[in-house]
Amino acid sequence: MIPGMEAARVAVVGAGPSGIFAARALCIRDPDVLVHVYDRLPTPFGLLRYGVAPDHTSMKGIQAALARVFEEPRVSFIGHVELGSDLTRADLLATYDAVVYAAGASEDRQLRVPGEDLAGSRSARDLVAWYSGHPDAEPQSLSGVTTAVTVGVGNVAVDVARILLRTPEELAPTDMPQAVLDELAGSRITDVWIVGRRGPQHASFTTVELRELLTLPGIQPIVHDGAFDGIDEATLDRRTRANVAALREAAAASAPDARARLHLLFWHRPLRIEGDDRVRRLVLERTTIDDDGEVVPTGAERVIDCELVLRAIGYRGQPIPGVPFDDRRGIIPNVAGRVKNGQGVAQPGEYVVGWIKRGPIGVIGTNKSDAAETIANLLADLQAAPRSVVRDLPEELWRRRGLRPTTFADWERISLAEEARGIEEGRDRSKIAAWSELLDIARTGQGGGPPTPGDGP
Ligand code: NAP
């Protein structure tokens, strides 16, 4: 802190891993800084709570480590406050010495093929949000589905395929809401396809996740013809070579008495989705790569009869009202975390971390070094231009806007309620998904009873 001046006040917008890593980096590097970590949800942890697959319980341990930043009296969680509707960018800039956008990538990519709007054609994100107990998630019905196809060969496709193929017994100890467990337990799915528009050497899934999927007990993996065409193992990097080796092993594996099949089909891209009142089939075209490395069709078609098509083809960031946005890349334009203004010049005061800074790539840990870069620049800017302006008080701002933010103590009450519900259901935790219940527990410490249909914030 500069002698004679108040501690710097920083708002972080988004309480997912990238926002929390940013808050932590601020605390480590500046012993006086005050940090408010905002989120539109009443709960912290973003994609850690609502994106990491429920059967990956070891990942949930990261949450306990991230939560420690809120033990710092200088760091507060400000939940259930949305930038853009509850507060404006100008509000934050008038109240804080710096603002760090950590809003993630909350929009889906579209396939842009005919039939994409049919019932049964959905984003994998919808399924992930539903099985993760996100309060905005639509209930997902698996009724009448025996064959599901995921388009895209990244870790989201792998997560979704694995959850659809697991047995009720395997899912029972997870923290999914009971209604989700019930729907999955009633599933009649016998075939799950993962379809890539290029080859295994181009797939973005990671080997640990791929192997876990390929070796699920009771599942017969089938690697369809042509997957390994044109692969020169000697030219591959370590991860890709390991992926290809795992797929070759799976292609040779046999699972006698398998209860379901996992199909891996490469070199095909969706042409159209066909059906009547719902999806009935996915029509694909065989692809190859031209001399420029572009994916091009060969003219050969292939049909998969199916009732569910899930696009797992990546996410993109959403613009925040008033904040510069690169629509092509789906990110906030920046130079090493400093937001570029309308003239393309990076200027002090606004910063960005995580997927909204670099696009939806990397694992949770990637956000640590990413946040370190941004926060180093933020603190250097604060040092270079000592603050002289008297800022509005955040509490005054919330009062003017009629806001009642949720706090970290409120989240701890929600967490205890989820643990209590889990004990009743014979597991460690059962997630509470309804807005009304989350807010009732936050406000009063009491559950709000069963959720009502159309329950919103
Ligand atoms: P991703 O890794 O970017 O994979 C997207 C896939 O969709 C790619 O195979 C891509 O193929 C394909 N694709 C894109 N547009 C397409 C189109 N129009 N038609 C057909 N295919 C298309 O995205 P993600 O799986 O959504 O994952 C997002 C991030 O979350 C990644 O960083 C991932 O590692 C991370 N994540 C990690 C875990 C974990 O660690 N367990 C779990 C979930 C997610 P091309 O390569 O040909 O473009």
XYZ file of C-alpha atoms and ligand atoms in Angstrom:
505
model
C 0.000 0.000 0.000
C 1.171 3.506 -0.736
C 1.666 5.510 2.533
C -1.290 7.788 3.265
C -3.570 6.002 0.819
C -6.388 3.563 1.329
C -5.893 -0.070 0.351
C -6.718 -0.739 -3.288
C -10.177 -2.185 -3.951
C -10.511 -4.737 -6.742
C -13.695 -6.336 -8.127
C -13.344 -9.767 -9.722
C -16.378 -10.638 -11.862
C -16.859 -14.405 -11.793
C -16.217 -16.767 -8.865
C -15.074 -19.763 -10.908
C -11.517 -21.117 -10.770
C -10.066 -18.259 -12.865
C -11.651 -15.570 -10.658
C -10.577 -17.294 -7.467
C -7.001 -17.780 -8.749
C -7.002 -14.031 -9.534
C -8.198 -13.174 -5.995
C -5.526 -15.454 -4.574
C -2.789 -13.896 -6.718
C -3.894 -10.421 -5.576
C -3.695 -11.421 -1.905
C -0.295 -13.040 -2.271
C 1.239 -10.066 -4.049
C -0.422 -7.171 -2.187
C -0.857 -7.588 1.582
C -3.467 -4.806 1.824
C -5.687 -5.172 -1.220
C -9.445 -5.646 -0.685
C -11.063 -8.053 -3.139
C -14.767 -8.571 -3.905
C -15.426 -11.688 -5.996
C -18.804 -11.282 -7.713
C -20.938 -14.014 -9.249
C -24.427 -14.022 -10.716
C -25.078 -17.339 -8.932
C -25.623 -17.448 -5.158
C -22.802 -20.017 -4.890
C -19.070 -19.739 -5.710
C -16.796 -22.093 -7.730
C -18.311 -21.730 -11.225
C -17.332 -24.618 -13.514
C -15.733 -26.497 -10.645
C -19.219 -26.898 -9.159
C -21.163 -26.910 -12.417
C -18.760 -28.344 -15.008
C -16.470 -30.978 -13.483
C -18.142 -34.361 -13.963
C -19.795 -35.604 -10.740
C -17.976 -38.960 -10.896
C -14.594 -37.174 -10.904
C -14.674 -36.795 -7.149
C -10.922 -36.203 -6.771
C -11.304 -32.954 -8.752
C -13.786 -31.766 -6.170
C -10.873 -31.641 -3.678
C -9.627 -28.611 -5.586
C -12.717 -26.795 -4.330
C -11.533 -27.028 -0.725
C -8.175 -25.574 -1.763
C -9.790 -22.706 -3.697
C -12.224 -21.964 -0.846
C -9.311 -21.033 1.395
C -8.990 -17.640 -0.272
C -12.318 -16.665 1.311
C -10.835 -17.264 4.783
C -8.853 -14.064 4.141
C -10.792 -11.200 5.756
C -9.757 -9.037 2.768
C -11.584 -11.275 0.279
C -15.401 -11.407 0.094
C -17.777 -13.441 -2.041
C -20.550 -11.241 -3.464
C -23.087 -13.704 -4.847
C -26.351 -13.369 -6.760
C -25.251 -10.105 -8.402
C -25.073 -9.984 -12.189
C -22.932 -7.488 -14.072
C -25.047 -6.109 -16.882
C -28.432 -6.409 -15.162
C -27.890 -5.686 -11.433
C -24.795 -3.523 -11.850
C -23.158 -1.786 -14.784
C -19.549 -1.614 -15.832
C -19.628 2.114 -14.926
C -20.851 1.211 -11.409
C -17.854 -1.041 -10.883
C -15.360 1.434 -12.330
C -16.706 4.144 -9.993
C -16.423 1.854 -6.964
C -13.225 -0.119 -7.476
C -9.649 0.780 -8.396
C -9.573 -2.128 -10.824
C -12.018 -4.633 -12.285
C -11.013 -8.160 -13.369
C -13.426 -9.951 -15.697
C -13.440 -13.714 -15.044
C -16.750 -14.498 -16.717
C -15.741 -17.732 -18.497
C -17.305 -18.952 -21.740
C -20.992 -19.544 -21.158
C -22.314 -19.769 -24.716
C -22.571 -22.842 -26.934
C -21.245 -23.263 -30.424
C -23.803 -24.344 -32.995
C -23.342 -27.040 -35.652
C -25.379 -24.976 -38.146
C -26.812 -28.035 -39.902
C -30.476 -28.681 -40.795
C -32.452 -30.369 -38.015
C -30.359 -28.926 -35.201
C -33.523 -27.563 -33.561
C -35.337 -30.921 -33.418
C -36.302 -32.259 -29.997
C -33.435 -34.504 -28.902
C -30.714 -32.352 -30.481
C -29.056 -30.488 -27.634
C -25.861 -28.992 -26.438
C -23.726 -31.255 -24.257
C -23.575 -28.204 -21.992
C -27.323 -28.626 -21.275
C -26.689 -32.179 -20.124
C -23.638 -31.164 -18.069
C -25.565 -28.304 -16.403
C -28.428 -30.701 -15.614
C -26.347 -33.496 -14.089
C -24.270 -30.913 -12.202
C -27.408 -29.434 -10.568
C -27.064 -25.956 -12.111
C -30.032 -23.808 -11.035
C -30.660 -22.652 -14.641
C -30.564 -26.183 -16.120
C -33.592 -27.537 -17.964
C -34.630 -31.053 -16.882
C -33.314 -33.557 -19.464
C -35.388 -36.544 -20.431
C -33.716 -39.753 -21.635
C -37.064 -41.384 -22.276
C -37.098 -43.327 -25.555
C -33.330 -42.952 -26.064
C -31.385 -46.116 -26.874
C -28.656 -44.515 -29.022
C -26.966 -41.200 -28.221
C -24.360 -39.443 -30.375
C -21.914 -36.807 -29.179
C -20.359 -34.673 -31.894
C -16.835 -33.454 -31.089
C -13.809 -35.266 -29.677
C -12.843 -33.183 -26.646
C -13.085 -33.847 -22.905
C -16.702 -32.661 -22.713
C -17.730 -35.402 -25.184
C -15.771 -37.915 -23.093
C -17.424 -36.745 -19.837
C -20.927 -36.910 -21.280
C -20.402 -40.329 -22.904
C -19.030 -41.719 -19.641
C -21.935 -40.426 -17.541
C -24.450 -41.878 -20.028
C -22.684 -45.270 -19.954
C -22.200 -45.615 -16.203
C -24.438 -47.907 -14.149
C -26.813 -46.504 -11.498
C -24.592 -48.164 -8.872
C -21.542 -46.284 -10.166
C -23.407 -42.968 -10.130
C -25.181 -43.456 -6.790
C -22.349 -42.054 -4.600
C -22.021 -38.828 -6.654
C -23.531 -35.477 -5.652
C -26.018 -35.282 -8.549
C -29.518 -34.144 -7.589
C -31.740 -37.154 -6.824
C -34.036 -36.394 -9.802
C -31.009 -36.645 -12.130
C -29.905 -39.966 -10.612
C -33.461 -41.268 -11.048
C -33.571 -40.238 -14.733
C -30.153 -41.795 -15.441
C -31.126 -44.966 -13.562
C -34.147 -45.308 -15.881
C -32.011 -44.847 -19.020
C -32.277 -47.553 -21.711
C -29.204 -46.367 -23.635
C -27.264 -49.241 -25.196
C -25.089 -47.337 -27.694
C -23.133 -44.115 -27.328
C -21.218 -42.700 -30.295
C -18.401 -40.170 -30.253
C -17.925 -38.614 -33.684
C -14.899 -36.588 -34.762
C -14.625 -34.575 -37.966
C -10.883 -35.303 -38.110
C -8.694 -38.208 -36.967
C -7.581 -39.431 -33.536
C -4.302 -37.565 -34.062
C -6.303 -34.295 -34.061
C -8.621 -35.029 -31.116
C -8.412 -32.694 -28.144
C -9.330 -35.157 -25.377
C -6.635 -36.016 -22.843
C -5.278 -39.539 -22.445
C -6.268 -40.150 -18.808
C -9.883 -39.199 -19.576
C -9.893 -41.197 -22.830
C -8.508 -44.346 -21.179
C -11.020 -44.079 -18.351
C -13.832 -44.052 -20.919
C -12.405 -46.840 -23.075
C -12.000 -49.158 -20.092
C -15.390 -48.647 -18.418
C -16.487 -52.003 -17.003
C -19.213 -53.733 -19.012
C -18.771 -51.529 -22.076
C -17.573 -52.781 -25.471
C -15.532 -50.110 -27.269
C -15.801 -50.186 -31.066
C -13.352 -48.114 -33.087
C -14.909 -47.823 -36.532
C -13.042 -48.381 -39.809
C -10.680 -45.774 -41.113
C -9.795 -44.273 -37.728
C -6.078 -44.910 -38.094
C -5.743 -44.111 -41.812
C -2.751 -41.922 -42.597
C -1.360 -41.806 -39.047
C 2.423 -41.617 -38.865
C 3.105 -42.351 -35.192
C 6.655 -40.997 -35.437
C 5.379 -37.489 -36.115
C 2.975 -37.334 -33.172
C 3.549 -35.514 -29.874
C 3.458 -37.462 -26.599
C -0.218 -36.851 -25.731
C -1.448 -37.673 -29.217
C 0.695 -40.800 -29.480
C -0.727 -41.962 -26.132
C -4.287 -41.261 -27.346
C -3.708 -43.262 -30.525
C -2.170 -46.137 -28.516
C -5.196 -46.166 -26.183
C -7.546 -46.288 -29.179
C -5.579 -49.104 -30.826
C -5.806 -51.125 -27.587
C -9.539 -50.423 -27.387
C -10.004 -51.516 -31.007
C -8.518 -54.898 -30.088
C -10.349 -55.259 -26.759
C -13.319 -57.512 -26.250
C -15.813 -57.159 -23.411
C -17.840 -60.379 -23.241
C -21.428 -59.846 -22.037
C -21.091 -56.099 -22.473
C -24.269 -54.254 -21.473
C -23.609 -51.333 -23.856
C -21.328 -50.219 -26.673
C -19.120 -47.165 -27.062
C -18.538 -46.303 -30.735
C -15.679 -44.081 -31.841
C -16.082 -42.770 -35.351
C -13.494 -40.436 -36.836
C -13.324 -38.561 -40.144
C -17.063 -37.790 -40.235
C -18.934 -34.544 -39.796
C -22.658 -33.870 -39.416
C -24.526 -33.071 -42.618
C -28.048 -32.949 -41.154
C -30.181 -34.257 -38.308
C -33.386 -35.951 -39.421
C -36.562 -36.849 -37.551
C -40.249 -36.147 -37.074
C -41.396 -34.887 -33.705
C -37.891 -35.746 -32.460
C -34.447 -36.799 -33.643
C -34.429 -40.156 -35.465
C -31.072 -40.172 -37.225
C -27.863 -38.255 -37.794
C -26.570 -38.068 -41.359
C -22.796 -37.695 -41.566
C -20.392 -37.178 -44.427
C -16.962 -38.756 -44.636
C -14.179 -36.183 -44.510
C -10.536 -35.902 -45.353
C -7.954 -33.140 -45.121
C -6.821 -31.191 -48.171
C -3.333 -29.842 -48.878
C -4.100 -26.696 -46.844
C -5.060 -28.776 -43.808
C -8.778 -27.937 -44.237
C -11.461 -30.536 -43.473
C -13.227 -31.334 -46.758
C -16.027 -33.806 -47.634
C -15.389 -36.917 -49.722
C -19.030 -37.263 -50.821
C -19.668 -40.512 -48.909
C -22.583 -40.419 -46.458
C -23.223 -42.508 -43.363
C -26.337 -42.636 -41.188
C -26.570 -43.347 -37.466
C -30.053 -44.113 -36.178
C -30.313 -42.311 -32.844
C -32.686 -40.416 -30.599
C -30.232 -37.999 -28.978
C -27.573 -35.805 -30.623
C -25.331 -33.827 -28.277
C -23.007 -31.241 -29.739
C -19.809 -31.097 -27.668
C -17.983 -28.775 -30.041
C -16.662 -26.169 -27.614
C -17.929 -23.078 -25.858
C -17.560 -19.359 -26.465
C -17.584 -16.257 -24.280
C -20.531 -13.896 -24.111
C -20.175 -10.114 -24.326
C -20.606 -8.115 -21.109
C -22.584 -4.897 -21.711
C -20.195 -1.979 -22.208
C -17.026 -4.104 -22.154
C -15.028 -4.483 -25.422
C -15.593 -7.867 -27.089
C -13.938 -9.733 -29.951
C -16.967 -11.382 -31.508
C -14.931 -13.596 -33.825
C -12.902 -15.184 -31.015
C -15.570 -14.867 -28.300
C -13.163 -13.187 -25.865
C -12.500 -9.783 -24.306
C -9.599 -8.387 -26.380
C -6.535 -7.936 -24.191
C -2.780 -7.692 -24.043
C -1.451 -10.012 -21.343
C -4.691 -9.515 -19.380
C -5.046 -5.733 -19.820
C -8.349 -5.067 -21.615
C -7.915 -3.239 -24.916
C -10.152 -0.210 -25.352
C -12.212 0.588 -28.491
C -9.056 1.857 -30.231
C -7.262 -1.424 -29.562
C -5.013 0.079 -26.891
C -4.546 -1.695 -23.552
C -5.339 0.655 -20.701
C -5.215 0.431 -16.914
C -8.332 -0.212 -14.830
C -9.866 -3.250 -16.544
C -8.368 -6.725 -16.735
C -9.366 -10.202 -17.801
C -8.524 -13.785 -16.776
C -9.572 -17.324 -17.730
C -11.608 -18.476 -20.728
C -12.961 -14.990 -21.467
C -9.287 -13.909 -21.816
C -7.839 -16.753 -23.893
C -10.800 -18.821 -25.143
C -12.176 -22.117 -23.759
C -8.939 -24.091 -23.643
C -6.833 -25.677 -20.936
C -7.522 -27.423 -17.650
C -8.369 -25.817 -14.302
C -4.694 -25.429 -13.356
C -4.030 -23.412 -16.536
C -5.917 -20.574 -14.878
C -3.261 -20.197 -12.196
C -0.454 -18.962 -14.449
C -2.997 -17.090 -16.537
C -4.202 -15.167 -13.446
C -0.620 -14.551 -12.298
C 0.163 -12.737 -15.566
C -2.923 -10.516 -15.380
C -2.552 -9.683 -11.683
C 1.138 -8.775 -12.062
C 0.100 -6.232 -14.700
C -2.819 -4.942 -12.624
C -0.607 -4.320 -9.580
C 2.105 -2.723 -11.723
C -0.520 -0.315 -13.134
C -1.788 0.550 -9.640
C 1.773 1.262 -8.525
C 2.500 3.398 -11.568
C -0.591 5.577 -11.187
C -1.329 6.150 -7.490
C -5.036 6.519 -6.790
C -6.288 9.987 -5.942
C -10.007 9.534 -6.642
C -12.378 8.973 -3.735
C -14.384 5.903 -4.727
C -18.033 5.114 -3.943
C -18.480 2.483 -1.250
C -19.566 -0.956 -2.560
C -22.165 -1.297 0.226
C -23.647 2.050 -0.837
C -23.769 0.882 -4.459
C -25.612 -2.328 -3.544
C -28.079 -0.354 -1.395
C -28.787 2.092 -4.243
C -29.430 -0.820 -6.609
C -31.593 -2.709 -4.093
C -29.227 -5.719 -4.019
C -28.849 -8.271 -1.233
C -25.730 -10.206 -2.230
C -25.152 -13.675 -0.841
C -21.975 -14.159 1.179
C -19.488 -16.985 1.660
C -21.230 -17.782 4.988
C -24.475 -18.179 2.990
C -22.684 -20.629 0.677
C -21.436 -22.563 3.717
C -25.067 -22.887 4.870
C -26.053 -24.184 1.414
C -23.156 -26.617 1.507
C -24.203 -27.940 4.930
C -27.782 -28.356 3.701
C -26.492 -30.361 0.712
C -24.447 -32.571 3.020
C -27.483 -33.123 5.272
C -29.586 -34.052 2.240
C -26.827 -36.401 1.095
C -26.823 -38.205 4.465
C -30.601 -38.697 4.189
C -30.037 -40.241 0.746
C -27.055 -42.373 1.831
C -24.229 -40.375 0.214
C -21.842 -37.539 1.062
C -23.722 -34.728 -0.685
C -26.832 -34.216 -2.767
C -26.854 -30.999 -4.741
C -29.652 -28.491 -4.366
C -30.556 -27.215 -7.814
C -33.578 -24.933 -7.363
C -33.034 -21.180 -7.192
C -35.773 -20.771 -4.556
C -34.197 -23.348 -2.251
C -30.678 -21.981 -2.679
C -31.851 -18.456 -1.876
C -34.056 -19.549 1.047
C -31.170 -21.393 2.641
C -28.842 -18.449 1.992
C -31.293 -15.971 3.559
C -32.752 -17.962 6.424
C -30.682 -21.077 6.862
C -33.865 -23.043 6.091
C -34.594 -25.107 2.975
C -37.441 -23.765 0.866
C -39.217 -27.097 0.368
C -39.676 -28.742 -2.983
C -38.930 -26.554 -6.019
C -41.785 -25.233 -8.098
C -41.808 -25.667 -11.900
C -40.239 -22.735 -13.742
C -38.451 -21.770 -10.560
C -36.155 -18.839 -11.390
C -33.840 -16.424 -9.580
P -12.616 -28.855 -27.256
O -11.575 -29.559 -26.489
O -12.278 -27.580 -27.925
O -13.191 -29.896 -28.343
C -14.149 -29.510 -29.278
C -14.279 -30.577 -30.329
O -15.346 -30.197 -31.197
C -13.068 -30.760 -31.217
O -12.913 -32.127 -31.461
C -13.457 -30.019 -32.503
O -12.867 -30.558 -33.651
C -14.925 -30.315 -32.545
N -15.686 -29.403 -33.372
C -15.696 -28.040 -33.327
N -16.564 -27.541 -34.225
C -17.120 -28.614 -34.873
C -18.080 -28.749 -35.883
N -18.673 -27.696 -36.438
N -18.406 -29.999 -36.309
C -17.820 -31.087 -35.752
N -16.898 -31.008 -34.767
C -16.558 -29.786 -34.322
O -13.889 -28.491 -26.358
P -14.615 -29.202 -25.116
O -14.579 -30.660 -25.202
O -15.900 -28.471 -25.047
O -13.712 -28.770 -23.885
C -13.551 -27.384 -23.523
C -12.412 -27.265 -22.521
O -12.798 -27.840 -21.281
C -11.138 -27.975 -22.953
O -10.036 -27.202 -22.558
C -11.207 -29.255 -22.147
O -9.944 -29.861 -21.937
C -11.806 -28.751 -20.856
N -12.422 -29.866 -20.115
C -11.608 -30.639 -19.360
C -12.118 -31.730 -18.698
C -11.184 -32.597 -17.889
O -10.048 -32.224 -17.697
N -11.648 -33.742 -17.416
C -13.461 -32.062 -18.798
C -14.289 -31.269 -19.591
C -13.752 -30.169 -20.261
P -11.647 -29.791 -34.413
O -10.456 -30.056 -33.581
O -11.629 -30.423 -35.755
O -12.034 -28.326 -34.440
